[in-house]
Amino acid sequence: MKKLLPFLALLISVNAAADPRATGDLGVVIERENGNALIVNTTEHKRLAKIEKLGDLSHASVVFSHDERYAYVFGRDGGLTKIDLLKDAIDKRIIQAGNSIGGAISQDGKLIAVSNYTPGGVKVFSADTLELVADIPADYGSGQRSKVVGLVDAPGQRFVFSLFDAGEIWIADMKNPKAPVLKKFKDTGKQPYDALVSPDGRYYIAGLFGEPGLALLDLWNPEAGVKHILSEFGKDDDKLPVYKMPHFEGWSVAGDYVFAPAIGQHKVLVIDKNTWDLHGTIDVAGQPVFVMARPDARQIWVNFAFPDNNQVQVIDAKDLSIVKTLSPGKGVLHMEFTPRGEQVWLALRDDDSLAVYDTETLQEIARLPASKPNGIFFSSRAHRIGL
């Protein structure tokens, strides 16, 4: 046996060196109907592995550990799965609720928070072991419990989230994770349905489904309370059917402007970030879902709800004009830029594929197979606030 040990050590070393892998150019693609996740290499445009049996991924989202080794997948069925991107394997999986809508990782990378519809509230887990650290029920009124949406991480070891049914925004200070300190803002608007935090972590903005406008909370000055902005936009317009709710985490801050989808309208809103007034609107091909800025903020890419979800439009953030309309395929559900923005990946659900575009030439440069993809998440998200 002793004679075999040096040989086994050499064999392990050779195998490990045969396919060395770092994590900076890895990503996770969700296959919604099969409950699988693909691990991809964004530089080489390769599928590396498929992780199976992750439950209901019809509304899945992903965050990454600080070292980019682990991906945490939030499933609609309340599943929370920790994936080891180097071993192509599930590290741990738990069912933490009955209906989950997403999650976030704390500023220090030690806590994973999950927002839940059923039971309504936020649960916080150890990022290392997935053991429960804190349970924050979203109780309001007379024994009622709200669905929780718009959960993001914020500087100061905080999580911020909205209560859909209660019309409230809460801040959870997690410096002592076993005893969260909650600050609650009531009467923030009717039915906040999703939210974002600005890239610098200062502003939390919640969209309101039940009334016109947005709810804005300055996290540098929370004592000022929640401010309503754009309350007059669309107030007197005819109510249109909404085929797919826009996603706030796909909204964009570029230069002095915030680019956001108008609910149920074929428009992108351009909001002055300094005054929070409406600067103007851009007419687009359909009802926008994701309005995403390239990392250098020069381009804004927009995809759409059915029946226009075979198109993507590219907006010049300087001229506020559409520079090109692309037809990459059927069912464009999600987009993700590479860290420096030279490429963008598109999930084409109804074409069972991923399309990769060069953002300078606006030409397709690669296509990979994927079964009903609906979410693309790159490991560079580990170093960005609010994703």
XYZ file of C-alpha atoms in Angstrom:
387
model
C 0.000 0.000 0.000
C 2.847 2.382 0.860
C 4.269 1.872 -2.643
C 0.936 2.870 -4.156
C 0.625 6.150 -2.279
C 3.155 8.155 -4.372
C 1.518 6.835 -7.553
C -1.980 7.782 -6.350
C -0.763 11.233 -5.360
C 0.774 11.703 -8.803
C -2.421 10.483 -10.494
C -4.568 12.925 -8.513
C -2.167 15.748 -9.314
C -2.176 14.968 -13.040
C -5.976 14.750 -13.191
C -6.386 18.003 -11.290
C -3.942 19.777 -13.568
C -5.520 18.375 -16.742
C -8.503 20.694 -16.458
C -7.670 23.532 -14.069
C -10.526 25.881 -13.398
C -10.900 29.309 -11.843
C -14.263 30.797 -10.982
C -14.092 34.328 -12.404
C -15.539 33.402 -15.794
C -18.127 30.895 -14.628
C -21.872 31.279 -14.661
C -25.079 29.440 -13.852
C -27.945 29.037 -16.310
C -31.331 27.883 -15.044
C -33.283 25.284 -17.035
C -36.722 26.082 -15.656
C -38.843 23.112 -16.666
C -36.329 20.380 -15.881
C -35.297 21.865 -12.540
C -31.640 21.854 -13.601
C -28.786 24.345 -13.543
C -25.985 24.490 -16.102
C -22.487 25.616 -15.157
C -20.963 27.516 -18.087
C -17.634 29.086 -18.984
C -18.312 32.600 -20.269
C -14.901 33.085 -21.889
C -14.859 29.866 -23.879
C -18.649 29.681 -24.435
C -18.793 26.164 -23.039
C -21.206 24.124 -20.983
C -19.176 22.497 -18.210
C -21.737 20.592 -16.160
C -25.411 20.068 -15.411
C -26.690 20.044 -11.816
C -29.996 18.198 -11.574
C -32.953 17.891 -9.198
C -33.109 21.454 -7.912
C -36.894 21.555 -7.593
C -39.246 24.194 -8.989
C -37.096 26.749 -10.824
C -39.935 28.611 -12.539
C -38.861 31.815 -10.772
C -35.299 31.046 -9.761
C -32.520 33.454 -8.875
C -28.862 32.996 -7.939
C -26.252 34.752 -5.783
C -22.579 33.898 -5.339
C -20.125 33.606 -2.457
C -17.349 36.199 -2.173
C -14.756 33.777 -3.530
C -17.108 32.882 -6.427
C -16.817 29.201 -5.600
C -20.409 28.660 -4.480
C -23.695 29.546 -6.151
C -26.867 29.747 -4.056
C -30.016 28.940 -6.009
C -33.408 30.122 -4.750
C -36.297 28.027 -6.055
C -39.992 28.849 -6.197
C -40.810 25.799 -4.060
C -38.827 27.186 -1.117
C -35.704 25.263 -2.019
C -32.294 26.750 -1.224
C -29.405 24.959 -2.912
C -25.693 25.588 -2.477
C -23.706 24.483 -5.547
C -19.928 23.965 -5.589
C -18.802 25.403 -8.940
C -15.421 23.652 -8.753
C -16.760 20.196 -7.979
C -19.857 20.467 -10.233
C -21.962 19.200 -7.360
C -24.579 20.155 -4.803
C -22.865 21.064 -1.543
C -26.130 21.243 0.420
C -29.841 21.657 -0.260
C -32.736 22.485 2.056
C -36.441 23.274 1.727
C -36.871 26.377 3.865
C -40.422 27.510 2.950
C -43.454 26.704 0.842
C -43.164 29.436 -1.788
C -40.053 31.552 -2.273
C -39.430 34.517 -4.564
C -35.667 35.140 -4.311
C -32.829 36.026 -1.995
C -29.639 37.919 -1.272
C -26.209 37.483 0.286
C -24.975 39.800 3.028
C -22.229 42.381 2.675
C -19.723 40.151 4.510
C -20.789 37.054 2.581
C -21.678 35.108 5.718
C -25.472 35.245 5.541
C -28.026 34.140 2.958
C -31.485 35.729 3.194
C -34.566 34.355 1.425
C -37.816 36.215 0.782
C -40.921 34.071 1.067
C -44.530 34.214 -0.024
C -45.501 31.220 2.104
C -45.126 31.715 4.966
C -44.669 35.414 4.388
C -41.370 36.685 5.721
C -37.585 36.479 5.474
C -35.413 33.633 6.686
C -31.673 34.102 7.143
C -29.182 31.244 6.940
C -25.483 30.656 7.445
C -23.827 30.792 4.025
C -21.451 28.073 5.169
C -23.828 25.458 6.576
C -27.319 26.673 5.508
C -28.373 26.466 9.145
C -31.165 28.854 10.125
C -29.851 31.983 11.852
C -32.923 34.240 11.976
C -36.620 34.080 11.101
C -38.349 37.399 10.372
C -42.115 36.945 9.872
C -43.735 39.694 7.792
C -46.559 40.321 10.255
C -48.754 43.390 9.958
C -52.200 44.603 10.928
C -54.294 42.238 13.047
C -52.468 38.964 12.776
C -51.928 39.191 9.005
C -48.815 38.100 7.199
C -47.555 39.571 3.937
C -45.741 38.163 0.944
C -42.195 39.523 0.811
C -40.681 40.874 -2.407
C -37.759 43.039 -3.475
C -35.187 41.610 -1.064
C -31.714 43.109 -1.576
C -28.481 43.426 0.363
C -27.320 46.879 1.378
C -24.159 48.344 2.943
C -23.908 48.198 6.715
C -24.700 44.473 6.857
C -28.354 45.153 6.086
C -31.128 43.539 4.080
C -33.978 45.659 2.695
C -37.285 44.241 1.481
C -40.912 45.132 0.736
C -44.188 43.697 2.028
C -46.522 43.296 -0.943
C -49.783 42.997 0.969
C -48.947 45.500 3.711
C -47.482 48.241 1.550
C -44.422 48.517 3.782
C -40.620 48.576 3.429
C -38.426 47.053 6.143
C -34.710 47.322 6.859
C -33.122 44.436 8.773
C -29.792 45.295 10.412
C -27.930 41.980 10.695
C -24.804 43.049 12.568
C -25.971 40.678 15.287
C -27.523 37.991 13.086
C -29.297 36.232 15.945
C -31.049 39.451 16.956
C -31.932 41.470 13.815
C -32.832 45.112 14.351
C -35.843 46.035 12.220
C -36.818 49.469 10.987
C -40.282 49.573 9.387
C -41.678 52.136 6.990
C -45.458 51.980 6.667
C -47.845 53.378 4.064
C -45.135 53.319 1.418
C -47.562 52.651 -1.435
C -50.009 50.032 -2.629
C -48.645 46.610 -3.548
C -44.886 47.032 -3.972
C -44.078 44.180 -6.356
C -40.289 44.310 -6.738
C -37.392 46.592 -5.950
C -33.777 47.453 -6.604
C -30.933 49.150 -4.797
C -28.775 51.600 -6.733
C -25.273 50.356 -7.632
C -23.727 52.478 -4.873
C -26.124 51.002 -2.312
C -27.716 54.332 -1.416
C -31.249 54.253 -2.857
C -33.849 51.522 -2.500
C -36.614 51.883 -5.101
C -39.793 49.785 -5.037
C -42.243 49.573 -7.898
C -45.940 49.908 -7.051
C -48.432 47.693 -8.836
C -51.523 49.024 -7.064
C -51.004 52.711 -7.828
C -48.939 54.977 -10.096
C -45.400 55.854 -9.150
C -42.509 54.406 -7.189
C -41.444 54.333 -3.551
C -37.948 55.717 -2.887
C -35.976 55.232 0.333
C -32.628 56.985 0.850
C -30.593 54.488 2.903
C -28.130 57.233 3.830
C -30.980 59.208 5.370
C -33.685 56.680 6.294
C -35.072 59.047 8.936
C -36.479 61.137 6.060
C -38.872 58.278 5.317
C -40.175 57.002 1.997
C -40.663 59.449 -0.859
C -43.180 58.896 -3.654
C -41.891 59.685 -7.127
C -43.500 59.676 -10.604
C -46.938 59.541 -9.010
C -48.504 61.409 -11.921
C -47.063 59.285 -14.730
C -49.774 57.209 -16.396
C -52.310 58.242 -13.794
C -55.018 59.056 -16.346
C -54.036 56.514 -18.992
C -56.225 53.556 -19.845
C -55.260 50.477 -17.866
C -53.611 47.923 -20.128
C -53.224 44.179 -19.519
C -49.841 43.288 -18.074
C -48.482 40.122 -19.681
C -45.384 39.846 -17.502
C -44.351 41.883 -14.483
C -41.171 43.928 -15.050
C -38.147 43.002 -12.952
C -36.636 45.754 -10.879
C -33.249 44.113 -10.485
C -33.069 44.430 -14.264
C -33.548 48.200 -14.110
C -30.536 50.365 -14.781
C -28.711 53.369 -13.467
C -26.578 54.935 -16.194
C -24.918 58.286 -15.669
C -27.482 60.806 -14.461
C -30.456 58.664 -15.411
C -32.414 55.664 -14.234
C -33.901 53.560 -17.030
C -37.027 51.653 -16.047
C -39.890 49.775 -17.727
C -43.343 51.344 -17.736
C -45.854 48.777 -16.451
C -48.155 47.624 -19.241
C -46.883 50.242 -21.711
C -44.539 50.117 -24.662
C -42.186 52.609 -23.080
C -38.941 52.855 -21.142
C -38.945 55.595 -18.521
C -35.915 57.883 -18.251
C -35.715 59.316 -14.717
C -33.374 62.097 -13.593
C -31.368 60.549 -10.755
C -30.664 63.941 -9.172
C -34.272 65.134 -8.911
C -36.171 61.854 -9.355
C -38.391 63.580 -11.894
C -39.319 62.062 -15.240
C -36.850 63.263 -17.867
C -38.681 61.550 -20.726
C -39.761 58.258 -22.250
C -38.474 56.061 -25.071
C -40.981 54.202 -27.231
C -40.038 50.540 -27.583
C -41.339 47.441 -29.371
C -43.409 45.952 -26.539
C -43.940 45.820 -22.793
C -40.418 45.934 -21.314
C -39.403 43.303 -18.764
C -35.647 43.790 -18.256
C -34.009 47.158 -18.967
C -30.329 46.433 -18.410
C -27.244 48.632 -18.736
C -23.981 47.389 -20.144
C -21.312 47.665 -17.415
C -19.954 50.888 -18.932
C -23.557 52.228 -18.974
C -23.319 53.338 -22.629
C -25.897 50.823 -23.877
C -29.278 49.805 -22.453
C -30.635 46.430 -23.579
C -34.388 45.789 -23.374
C -36.393 42.577 -23.717
C -40.155 42.248 -23.773
C -43.206 40.368 -22.590
C -45.290 38.177 -24.913
C -46.112 38.589 -27.786
C -42.977 40.648 -28.501
C -40.543 38.423 -26.645
C -38.681 37.415 -29.791
C -37.055 40.843 -29.917
C -34.365 42.778 -28.073
C -33.753 46.496 -28.517
C -30.526 48.368 -27.823
C -30.701 51.980 -26.589
C -27.821 54.475 -26.758
C -27.696 55.929 -23.239
C -26.085 59.143 -24.506
C -28.608 59.975 -27.230
C -31.579 58.179 -25.595
C -32.389 56.561 -28.923
C -32.792 53.004 -30.186
C -29.767 51.990 -32.226
C -30.855 48.498 -33.223
C -33.648 45.963 -32.947
C -32.464 42.352 -32.780
C -34.407 39.145 -33.390
C -32.272 36.533 -31.606
C -34.990 33.882 -31.262
C -38.182 32.877 -29.528
C -38.878 33.668 -25.905
C -36.044 35.961 -24.794
C -36.450 35.705 -21.028
C -33.215 36.952 -19.521
C -29.968 38.765 -20.341
C -26.577 38.893 -18.631
C -23.479 40.907 -19.518
C -19.963 39.598 -19.104
C -18.141 41.550 -16.358
C -16.656 44.215 -18.647
C -19.574 44.247 -21.061
C -17.966 43.089 -24.297
C -20.592 40.353 -24.632
C -24.145 39.681 -23.536
C -25.807 36.280 -23.132
C -29.506 35.811 -23.917
C -31.759 33.002 -22.659
C -34.039 31.859 -25.502
C -36.615 29.699 -23.753
C -38.628 28.641 -26.794
C -35.565 27.958 -28.914
C -33.911 25.841 -26.198
C -30.701 27.783 -26.544
C -28.394 30.516 -25.287
C -27.270 33.204 -27.720
C -24.105 35.262 -27.169
C -23.799 38.690 -28.803
C -20.855 41.029 -29.263
C -22.104 44.331 -27.794
C -19.922 46.440 -30.111
C -20.899 44.873 -33.437
C -24.337 43.700 -32.194
C -23.726 40.406 -33.990
C -24.290 36.899 -32.646
C -20.983 35.133 -31.995
C -21.989 31.881 -30.281
C -24.979 29.689 -29.484
C -25.242 26.922 -26.867
C -27.990 24.369 -26.244
C -30.080 24.698 -23.077
C -33.480 23.265 -22.213
C -36.032 26.058 -21.631
C -33.505 28.494 -20.096
C -34.978 31.319 -18.044
C -32.150 32.812 -16.011
C -28.460 33.570 -16.560
C -26.236 34.547 -13.632
C -22.469 35.156 -13.826
C -20.102 34.812 -10.881
C -19.038 38.464 -11.165
C -22.305 39.238 -9.353
C -20.432 38.246 -6.180
C -18.833 41.702 -6.130
C -21.852 43.881 -6.860
C -24.295 45.374 -4.358
C -27.894 44.271 -4.597
C -27.503 41.233 -6.884
